[in-house]
PDB file of C-alpha atoms in Angstrom:
ATOM      1  CA  ARG L   1      -5.269 -81.241 -82.601  1.00  0.00           C
ATOM      2  CA  ARG L   2      -5.804 -84.966 -82.401  1.00  0.00           C
ATOM      3  CA  ALA L   3      -7.428 -84.591 -78.979  1.00  0.00           C
ATOM      4  CA  SER L   4      -9.739 -81.806 -80.384  1.00  0.00           C
ATOM      5  CA  LEU L   5     -10.895 -84.242 -83.080  1.00  0.00           C
ATOM      6  CA  MET L   6     -11.294 -86.969 -80.570  1.00  0.00           C
ATOM      7  CA  ALA L   7     -13.678 -84.766 -78.629  1.00  0.00           C
ATOM      8  CA  LYS L   8     -15.814 -84.398 -81.817  1.00  0.00           C
ATOM      9  CA  ILE L   9     -15.896 -88.184 -82.528  1.00  0.00           C
ATOM     10  CA  SER L  10     -16.299 -89.533 -78.991  1.00  0.00           C
ATOM     11  CA  ASP L  11     -18.727 -92.136 -80.335  1.00  0.00           C
ATOM     12  CA  GLY L  12     -16.448 -93.657 -82.986  1.00  0.00           C
ATOM     13  CA  VAL L  13     -13.164 -94.010 -84.703  1.00  0.00           C
ATOM     14  CA  ALA L  14     -11.713 -91.863 -87.596  1.00  0.00           C
ATOM     15  CA  VAL L  15      -9.705 -93.188 -90.475  1.00  0.00           C
ATOM     16  CA  ILE L  16      -7.709 -90.446 -92.195  1.00  0.00           C
ATOM     17  CA  TRP L  17      -5.752 -91.141 -95.396  1.00  0.00           C
ATOM     18  CA  GLY L  18      -2.456 -89.520 -96.235  1.00  0.00           C
ATOM     19  CA  ALA L  19      -1.294 -88.550 -99.727  1.00  0.00           C
ATOM     20  CA  HIS L  20       0.216 -91.119-102.081  1.00  0.00           C
ATOM     21  CA  ILE L  21       3.447 -90.620-103.976  1.00  0.00           C
ATOM     22  CA  PRO L  22       2.685 -88.447-106.991  1.00  0.00           C
ATOM     23  CA  ALA L  23       2.809 -90.049-110.506  1.00  0.00           C
ATOM     24  CA  SER L  24       4.879 -87.194-111.658  1.00  0.00           C
ATOM     25  CA  TYR L  25       8.315 -85.586-111.025  1.00  0.00           C
ATOM     26  CA  TYR L  26       6.846 -82.983-108.626  1.00  0.00           C
ATOM     27  CA  ARG L  27       8.227 -83.513-105.101  1.00  0.00           C
ATOM     28  CA  TYR L  28       5.955 -85.334-102.506  1.00  0.00           C
ATOM     29  CA  ALA L  29       3.782 -83.276-100.338  1.00  0.00           C
ATOM     30  CA  GLN L  30       1.422 -84.439 -97.598  1.00  0.00           C
ATOM     31  CA  ASN L  31      -2.225 -83.505 -97.849  1.00  0.00           C
ATOM     32  CA  ASN L  32      -3.232 -80.662 -95.613  1.00  0.00           C
ATOM     33  CA  ASP L  33      -5.645 -82.388 -93.268  1.00  0.00           C
ATOM     34  CA  PHE L  34      -3.259 -85.278 -92.607  1.00  0.00           C
ATOM     35  CA  MET L  35      -0.336 -82.808 -92.112  1.00  0.00           C
ATOM     36  CA  TYR L  36      -2.471 -80.818 -89.684  1.00  0.00           C
ATOM     37  CA  LEU L  37      -3.205 -83.860 -87.524  1.00  0.00           C
ATOM     38  CA  THR L  38       0.265 -85.535 -87.611  1.00  0.00           C
ATOM     39  CA  GLY L  39       3.029 -83.301 -88.867  1.00  0.00           C
ATOM     40  CA  ALA L  40       4.188 -86.439 -90.723  1.00  0.00           C
ATOM     41  CA  GLU L  41       5.108 -85.779 -94.321  1.00  0.00           C
ATOM     42  CA  ILE L  42       5.380 -89.427 -95.271  1.00  0.00           C
ATOM     43  CA  PRO L  43       3.675 -91.093 -98.301  1.00  0.00           C
ATOM     44  CA  ASN L  44       1.091 -93.765 -98.288  1.00  0.00           C
ATOM     45  CA  ALA L  45       0.252 -93.380 -94.573  1.00  0.00           C
ATOM     46  CA  VAL L  46      -2.995 -93.736 -92.626  1.00  0.00           C
ATOM     47  CA  LEU L  47      -3.948 -92.128 -89.353  1.00  0.00           C
ATOM     48  CA  ILE L  48      -6.449 -93.919 -87.037  1.00  0.00           C
ATOM     49  CA  ILE L  49      -7.935 -91.732 -84.261  1.00  0.00           C
ATOM     50  CA  ASP L  50     -10.048 -93.553 -81.704  1.00  0.00           C
ATOM     51  CA  GLY L  51     -12.487 -91.194 -80.070  1.00  0.00           C
ATOM     52  CA  VAL L  52     -13.668 -93.829 -77.680  1.00  0.00           C
ATOM     53  CA  LEU L  53     -10.322 -95.101 -76.337  1.00  0.00           C
ATOM     54  CA  LYS L  54      -8.597 -91.656 -76.926  1.00  0.00           C
ATOM     55  CA  THR L  55      -5.652 -93.133 -78.796  1.00  0.00           C
ATOM     56  CA  SER L  56      -4.051 -92.549 -82.172  1.00  0.00           C
ATOM     57  CA  THR L  57      -2.199 -94.979 -84.501  1.00  0.00           C
ATOM     58  CA  LEU L  58       0.084 -93.965 -87.441  1.00  0.00           C
ATOM     59  CA  VAL L  59       0.085 -96.689 -90.028  1.00  0.00           C
ATOM     60  CA  PHE L  60       2.970 -96.629 -92.619  1.00  0.00           C
ATOM     61  CA  THR L  61       5.864 -98.518 -94.001  1.00  0.00           C
ATOM     62  CA  SER L  62       9.050 -96.775 -95.230  1.00  0.00           C
ATOM     63  CA  THR L  63      12.770 -96.893 -94.889  1.00  0.00           C
ATOM     64  CA  GLU L  64      15.209 -94.121 -94.060  1.00  0.00           C
ATOM     65  CA  ALA L  65      16.717 -94.305 -97.639  1.00  0.00           C
ATOM     66  CA  ALA L  66      13.280 -93.930 -99.162  1.00  0.00           C
ATOM     67  CA  ALA L  67      12.297 -91.052 -96.846  1.00  0.00           C
ATOM     68  CA  ARG L  68      15.569 -89.201 -97.610  1.00  0.00           C
ATOM     69  CA  GLY L  69      15.095 -89.745-101.265  1.00  0.00           C
ATOM     70  CA  GLU L  70      11.699 -87.946-101.039  1.00  0.00           C
ATOM     71  CA  GLY L  71      13.264 -85.172 -98.989  1.00  0.00           C
ATOM     72  CA  ILE L  72      11.409 -86.313 -95.848  1.00  0.00           C
ATOM     73  CA  SER L  73      13.002 -86.447 -92.390  1.00  0.00           C
ATOM     74  CA  ALA L  74      14.688 -89.777 -91.772  1.00  0.00           C
ATOM     75  CA  GLU L  75      14.014 -89.211 -88.073  1.00  0.00           C
ATOM     76  CA  LEU L  76      10.310 -89.596 -88.760  1.00  0.00           C
ATOM     77  CA  VAL L  77      10.952 -93.204 -89.994  1.00  0.00           C
ATOM     78  CA  LYS L  78      13.499 -93.981 -87.211  1.00  0.00           C
ATOM     79  CA  ASN L  79      11.556 -92.543 -84.308  1.00  0.00           C
ATOM     80  CA  PRO L  80       7.937 -92.003 -85.419  1.00  0.00           C
ATOM     81  CA  LYS L  81       6.586 -91.869 -81.836  1.00  0.00           C
ATOM     82  CA  GLU L  82       9.059 -89.324 -80.682  1.00  0.00           C
ATOM     83  CA  TYR L  83       8.757 -87.269 -83.965  1.00  0.00           C
ATOM     84  CA  THR L  84       4.945 -87.078 -84.026  1.00  0.00           C
ATOM     85  CA  GLY L  85       3.794 -87.738 -80.413  1.00  0.00           C
ATOM     86  CA  ILE L  86       1.524 -90.451 -81.723  1.00  0.00           C
ATOM     87  CA  GLU L  87       1.613 -93.311 -79.227  1.00  0.00           C
ATOM     88  CA  ARG L  88       0.985 -96.225 -81.549  1.00  0.00           C
ATOM     89  CA  VAL L  89       2.661 -97.177 -84.783  1.00  0.00           C
ATOM     90  CA  ALA L  90       1.866-100.026 -87.207  1.00  0.00           C
ATOM     91  CA  PRO L  91       3.095-101.155 -90.625  1.00  0.00           C
ATOM     92  CA  ILE L  92       0.815-100.535 -93.598  1.00  0.00           C
ATOM     93  CA  GLU L  93       0.701-104.244 -94.199  1.00  0.00           C
ATOM     94  CA  ASN L  94      -1.501-104.541 -91.109  1.00  0.00           C
ATOM     95  CA  LEU L  95      -4.073-101.997 -92.223  1.00  0.00           C
ATOM     96  CA  ASP L  96      -6.753-104.617 -93.359  1.00  0.00           C
ATOM     97  CA  THR L  97      -6.491-106.254 -89.946  1.00  0.00           C
ATOM     98  CA  LEU L  98      -6.713-102.918 -88.151  1.00  0.00           C
ATOM     99  CA  LEU L  99      -9.786-101.878 -90.117  1.00  0.00           C
ATOM    100  CA  ALA L 100     -11.497-105.193 -89.547  1.00  0.00           C
ATOM    101  CA  GLY L 101     -10.853-104.798 -85.835  1.00  0.00           C
ATOM    102  CA  ILE L 102     -12.302-101.276 -85.781  1.00  0.00           C
ATOM    103  CA  ALA L 103     -15.419-102.523 -87.681  1.00  0.00           C
ATOM    104  CA  ASN L 104     -15.929-105.318 -85.150  1.00  0.00           C
ATOM    105  CA  ARG L 105     -15.829-103.014 -81.982  1.00  0.00           C
ATOM    106  CA  SER L 106     -17.192 -99.693 -83.275  1.00  0.00           C
ATOM    107  CA  LYS L 107     -20.661 -98.944 -84.654  1.00  0.00           C
ATOM    108  CA  ILE L 108     -19.492 -95.660 -86.078  1.00  0.00           C
ATOM    109  CA  VAL L 109     -16.453 -94.864 -88.276  1.00  0.00           C
ATOM    110  CA  TYR L 110     -15.533 -91.359 -89.531  1.00  0.00           C
ATOM    111  CA  THR L 111     -13.526 -90.619 -92.612  1.00  0.00           C
ATOM    112  CA  CYS L 112     -13.025 -87.703 -95.030  1.00  0.00           C
ATOM    113  CA  PHE L 113     -15.551 -87.863 -97.918  1.00  0.00           C
ATOM    114  CA  ARG L 114     -14.121 -84.713 -99.579  1.00  0.00           C
ATOM    115  CA  PRO L 115     -10.923 -84.929-101.736  1.00  0.00           C
ATOM    116  CA  GLU L 116      -7.586 -84.279-100.151  1.00  0.00           C
ATOM    117  CA  GLU L 117      -5.856 -80.891-100.588  1.00  0.00           C
ATOM    118  CA  LEU L 118      -2.351 -80.845-101.963  1.00  0.00           C
ATOM    119  CA  TYR L 119      -0.261 -77.868-103.250  1.00  0.00           C
ATOM    120  CA  ARG L 120      -2.297 -75.309-105.089  1.00  0.00           C
ATOM    121  CA  GLU L 121      -5.571 -77.127-104.367  1.00  0.00           C
ATOM    122  CA  SER L 122      -8.809 -76.317-102.550  1.00  0.00           C
ATOM    123  CA  SER L 123     -10.775 -79.411-101.460  1.00  0.00           C
ATOM    124  CA  THR L 124     -14.196 -77.894-102.427  1.00  0.00           C
ATOM    125  CA  GLU L 125     -13.027 -76.759-105.863  1.00  0.00           C
ATOM    126  CA  LYS L 126     -11.220 -80.079-106.462  1.00  0.00           C
ATOM    127  CA  PHE L 127     -14.410 -81.951-105.594  1.00  0.00           C
ATOM    128  CA  ARG L 128     -16.418 -79.996-108.157  1.00  0.00           C
ATOM    129  CA  THR L 129     -13.760 -80.650-110.909  1.00  0.00           C
ATOM    130  CA  LEU L 130     -13.623 -84.341-110.064  1.00  0.00           C
ATOM    131  CA  GLN L 131     -17.440 -84.545-110.227  1.00  0.00           C
ATOM    132  CA  LYS L 132     -17.398 -83.014-113.689  1.00  0.00           C
ATOM    133  CA  ASN L 133     -14.467 -85.037-115.003  1.00  0.00           C
ATOM    134  CA  LEU L 134     -15.053 -88.347-113.218  1.00  0.00           C
ATOM    135  CA  THR L 135     -18.031 -89.207-111.100  1.00  0.00           C
ATOM    136  CA  GLN L 136     -20.682 -87.428-113.248  1.00  0.00           C
ATOM    137  CA  ASN L 137     -19.035 -88.009-116.577  1.00  0.00           C
ATOM    138  CA  SER L 138     -21.085 -90.515-118.547  1.00  0.00           C
ATOM    139  CA  TRP L 139     -17.854 -91.823-120.217  1.00  0.00           C
ATOM    140  CA  ASP L 140     -15.971 -92.307-116.988  1.00  0.00           C
ATOM    141  CA  GLY L 141     -17.989 -92.620-113.729  1.00  0.00           C
ATOM    142  CA  ARG L 142     -15.184 -93.344-111.312  1.00  0.00           C
ATOM    143  CA  LEU L 143     -15.400 -92.389-107.767  1.00  0.00           C
ATOM    144  CA  THR L 144     -12.927 -90.064-106.070  1.00  0.00           C
ATOM    145  CA  ARG L 145     -10.326 -91.930-103.961  1.00  0.00           C
ATOM    146  CA  GLU L 146     -12.072 -91.001-100.742  1.00  0.00           C
ATOM    147  CA  LEU L 147     -15.531 -92.104-101.960  1.00  0.00           C
ATOM    148  CA  GLN L 148     -14.036 -95.318-103.278  1.00  0.00           C
ATOM    149  CA  PHE L 149     -12.903 -96.108 -99.747  1.00  0.00           C
ATOM    150  CA  VAL L 150     -16.348 -95.313 -98.398  1.00  0.00           C
ATOM    151  CA  LYS L 151     -17.923 -97.596-100.931  1.00  0.00           C
ATOM    152  CA  LEU L 152     -15.603-100.510-100.294  1.00  0.00           C
ATOM    153  CA  PHE L 153     -15.761-100.104 -96.460  1.00  0.00           C
ATOM    154  CA  MET L 154     -19.495-100.148 -96.527  1.00  0.00           C
ATOM    155  CA  GLU L 155     -19.547-103.267 -98.699  1.00  0.00           C
ATOM    156  CA  ARG L 156     -17.123-105.125 -96.475  1.00  0.00           C
ATOM    157  CA  PHE L 157     -18.570-103.880 -93.145  1.00  0.00           C
ATOM    158  CA  PRO L 158     -22.204-103.167 -93.673  1.00  0.00           C
ATOM    159  CA  GLN L 159     -22.973-103.146 -89.962  1.00  0.00           C
ATOM    160  CA  VAL L 160     -20.923-100.006 -89.554  1.00  0.00           C
ATOM    161  CA  GLU L 161     -22.231 -96.491 -89.958  1.00  0.00           C
ATOM    162  CA  LEU L 162     -19.792 -94.410 -92.030  1.00  0.00           C
ATOM    163  CA  ARG L 163     -19.778 -90.554 -91.401  1.00  0.00           C
ATOM    164  CA  ASP L 164     -18.011 -87.660 -93.034  1.00  0.00           C
ATOM    165  CA  CYS L 165     -15.451 -85.817 -90.786  1.00  0.00           C
ATOM    166  CA  SER L 166     -14.176 -83.438 -93.450  1.00  0.00           C
ATOM    167  CA  SER L 167     -16.018 -80.455 -91.995  1.00  0.00           C
ATOM    168  CA  MET L 168     -14.952 -81.337 -88.476  1.00  0.00           C
ATOM    169  CA  ILE L 169     -11.233 -81.036 -89.430  1.00  0.00           C
ATOM    170  CA  TRP L 170     -11.892 -77.899 -91.466  1.00  0.00           C
ATOM    171  CA  GLU L 171     -13.475 -76.243 -88.474  1.00  0.00           C
ATOM    172  CA  LEU L 172     -10.421 -77.018 -86.341  1.00  0.00           C
ATOM    173  CA  ARG L 173      -8.130 -75.673 -89.057  1.00  0.00           C
ATOM    174  CA  THR L 174      -9.895 -72.276 -89.144  1.00  0.00           C
ATOM    175  CA  ILE L 175      -8.547 -71.488 -85.648  1.00  0.00           C
ATOM    176  CA  LYS L 176      -4.870 -70.716 -86.118  1.00  0.00           C
ATOM    177  CA  SER L 177      -2.246 -71.270 -83.525  1.00  0.00           C
ATOM    178  CA  PRO L 178       0.499 -68.665 -82.794  1.00  0.00           C
ATOM    179  CA  ALA L 179       2.988 -70.751 -84.822  1.00  0.00           C
ATOM    180  CA  GLU L 180       0.543 -70.886 -87.856  1.00  0.00           C
ATOM    181  CA  ILE L 181      -0.073 -67.142 -87.607  1.00  0.00           C
ATOM    182  CA  ALA L 182       3.672 -66.531 -87.679  1.00  0.00           C
ATOM    183  CA  LEU L 183       4.056 -68.631 -90.798  1.00  0.00           C
ATOM    184  CA  MET L 184       1.196 -66.829 -92.477  1.00  0.00           C
ATOM    185  CA  ARG L 185       2.761 -63.508 -91.634  1.00  0.00           C
ATOM    186  CA  ARG L 186       6.146 -64.690 -93.070  1.00  0.00           C
ATOM    187  CA  ALA L 187       4.345 -65.900 -96.217  1.00  0.00           C
ATOM    188  CA  GLY L 188       2.692 -62.426 -96.494  1.00  0.00           C
ATOM    189  CA  ARG L 189       6.071 -60.726 -96.168  1.00  0.00           C
ATOM    190  CA  ILE L 190       7.575 -62.904 -98.845  1.00  0.00           C
ATOM    191  CA  GLY L 191       4.613 -62.133-101.172  1.00  0.00           C
ATOM    192  CA  VAL L 192       5.251 -58.440-100.625  1.00  0.00           C
ATOM    193  CA  MET L 193       8.996 -58.793-101.402  1.00  0.00           C
ATOM    194  CA  ALA L 194       8.130 -60.668-104.593  1.00  0.00           C
ATOM    195  CA  HIS L 195       5.771 -57.903-105.725  1.00  0.00           C
ATOM    196  CA  VAL L 196       8.361 -55.265-105.020  1.00  0.00           C
ATOM    197  CA  GLU L 197      11.008 -57.052-106.931  1.00  0.00           C
ATOM    198  CA  LEU L 198       8.596 -57.558-109.862  1.00  0.00           C
ATOM    199  CA  ILE L 199       7.876 -53.778-109.936  1.00  0.00           C
ATOM    200  CA  LYS L 200      11.615 -53.023-109.968  1.00  0.00           C
ATOM    201  CA  ALA L 201      12.211 -55.452-112.828  1.00  0.00           C
ATOM    202  CA  THR L 202       9.401 -54.227-115.073  1.00  0.00           C
ATOM    203  CA  ARG L 203      10.498 -52.403-118.235  1.00  0.00           C
ATOM    204  CA  PRO L 204       9.026 -51.779-121.659  1.00  0.00           C
ATOM    205  CA  GLY L 205       9.900 -54.820-123.861  1.00  0.00           C
ATOM    206  CA  LYS L 206      10.174 -57.326-121.019  1.00  0.00           C
ATOM    207  CA  TYR L 207       8.430 -60.614-121.507  1.00  0.00           C
ATOM    208  CA  GLU L 208       5.833 -61.698-118.985  1.00  0.00           C
ATOM    209  CA  TYR L 209       7.770 -64.942-118.385  1.00  0.00           C
ATOM    210  CA  GLU L 210      10.824 -62.892-117.350  1.00  0.00           C
ATOM    211  CA  LEU L 211       8.776 -61.133-114.703  1.00  0.00           C
ATOM    212  CA  SER L 212       7.218 -64.424-113.547  1.00  0.00           C
ATOM    213  CA  ALA L 213      10.757 -65.795-113.088  1.00  0.00           C
ATOM    214  CA  VAL L 214      11.578 -62.820-110.806  1.00  0.00           C
ATOM    215  CA  VAL L 215       8.550 -63.569-108.624  1.00  0.00           C
ATOM    216  CA  ASN L 216       9.302 -67.291-108.409  1.00  0.00           C
ATOM    217  CA  TYR L 217      12.971 -66.611-107.753  1.00  0.00           C
ATOM    218  CA  THR L 218      12.077 -64.341-104.836  1.00  0.00           C
ATOM    219  CA  PHE L 219       9.689 -66.963-103.388  1.00  0.00           C
ATOM    220  CA  GLU L 220      12.383 -69.697-103.379  1.00  0.00           C
ATOM    221  CA  LYS L 221      15.179 -67.362-102.344  1.00  0.00           C
ATOM    222  CA  GLU L 222      13.200 -66.441 -99.310  1.00  0.00           C
ATOM    223  CA  GLY L 223      12.540 -70.025 -98.336  1.00  0.00           C
ATOM    224  CA  ALA L 224       8.905 -70.644 -99.500  1.00  0.00           C
ATOM    225  CA  GLN L 225       8.202 -74.263-100.338  1.00  0.00           C
ATOM    226  CA  GLU L 226       5.628 -73.426-103.014  1.00  0.00           C
ATOM    227  CA  SER L 227       3.366 -70.675-104.280  1.00  0.00           C
ATOM    228  CA  ALA L 228      -0.346 -70.898-103.607  1.00  0.00           C
ATOM    229  CA  TYR L 229      -1.060 -70.623-107.361  1.00  0.00           C
ATOM    230  CA  GLY L 230       0.733 -69.665-110.576  1.00  0.00           C
ATOM    231  CA  VAL L 231       1.911 -66.159-111.178  1.00  0.00           C
ATOM    232  CA  ILE L 232      -0.816 -64.085-112.809  1.00  0.00           C
ATOM    233  CA  ILE L 233       0.348 -61.331-115.230  1.00  0.00           C
ATOM    234  CA  SER L 234      -2.290 -59.994-117.614  1.00  0.00           C
ATOM    235  CA  SER L 235      -0.702 -57.211-119.636  1.00  0.00           C
ATOM    236  CA  GLY L 236      -2.077 -55.330-122.630  1.00  0.00           C
ATOM    237  CA  GLU L 237      -4.857 -57.060-124.464  1.00  0.00           C
ATOM    238  CA  ASN L 238      -4.777 -59.760-121.865  1.00  0.00           C
ATOM    239  CA  HIS L 239      -5.713 -57.345-119.106  1.00  0.00           C
ATOM    240  CA  PRO L 240      -9.449 -58.101-119.073  1.00  0.00           C
ATOM    241  CA  TYR L 241      -8.588 -61.777-118.409  1.00  0.00           C
ATOM    242  CA  VAL L 242      -7.687 -61.306-114.780  1.00  0.00           C
ATOM    243  CA  HIS L 243      -6.292 -64.884-114.251  1.00  0.00           C
ATOM    244  CA  TYR L 244      -4.113 -64.818-117.403  1.00  0.00           C
ATOM    245  CA  SER L 245      -1.001 -66.845-116.688  1.00  0.00           C
ATOM    246  CA  ARG L 246       0.461 -67.974-119.985  1.00  0.00           C
ATOM    247  CA  HIS L 247       3.324 -65.405-119.720  1.00  0.00           C
ATOM    248  CA  ASP L 248       3.600 -65.273-123.526  1.00  0.00           C
ATOM    249  CA  ARG L 249       3.353 -61.522-124.253  1.00  0.00           C
TER     250      ARG L 249
END
């Protein structure tokens, strides 16, 4: 996958940001593009893919204890090169120096302009929402995390041309490997099982939240990490509202 992206950016270097630790009690999950290119579910990491030199560098700082506390493989922290196949590893404290070095030797730098995808997110839908709530809001005006990096990088290294590689990665992701297809089929089977269990559990007088619990129980029982979106149950007078998910009837 990294080699395929290198072929698309043979004239420059890509800087891909991983997901931060969430400011909530939900468990950490890597963003989809970063996970696709690294397999590394580790917070606050950066991937540098050099399309000219044909090398990759994983930039992160973590400890085995911190990784285990987040439910992440300690082997990734202990042996990142063996775990990911990425030949170069550097601590996150060196990121400024690495970026300055890239700017000095490369005229073109690629990065993702569109927002990262996390659980239950679509990058395009997320971008529209952030535009409405942040960037185009007259009482806010903040940039997305990705566009803030673009702004700062261009201010610090005006001699470099910055290009968006979001669509490049998305194009690669549309072609599924046999392993990905197998996972999608497994997810489909789990979804069918959950629907069947919901049908079996449905009775007059049942609350929607009881049926939602059956669905989510089946998902977790069968090994799914998460559901793509909340359970939708629109019964009775809620039936016209096809995305109704309050589960209060």
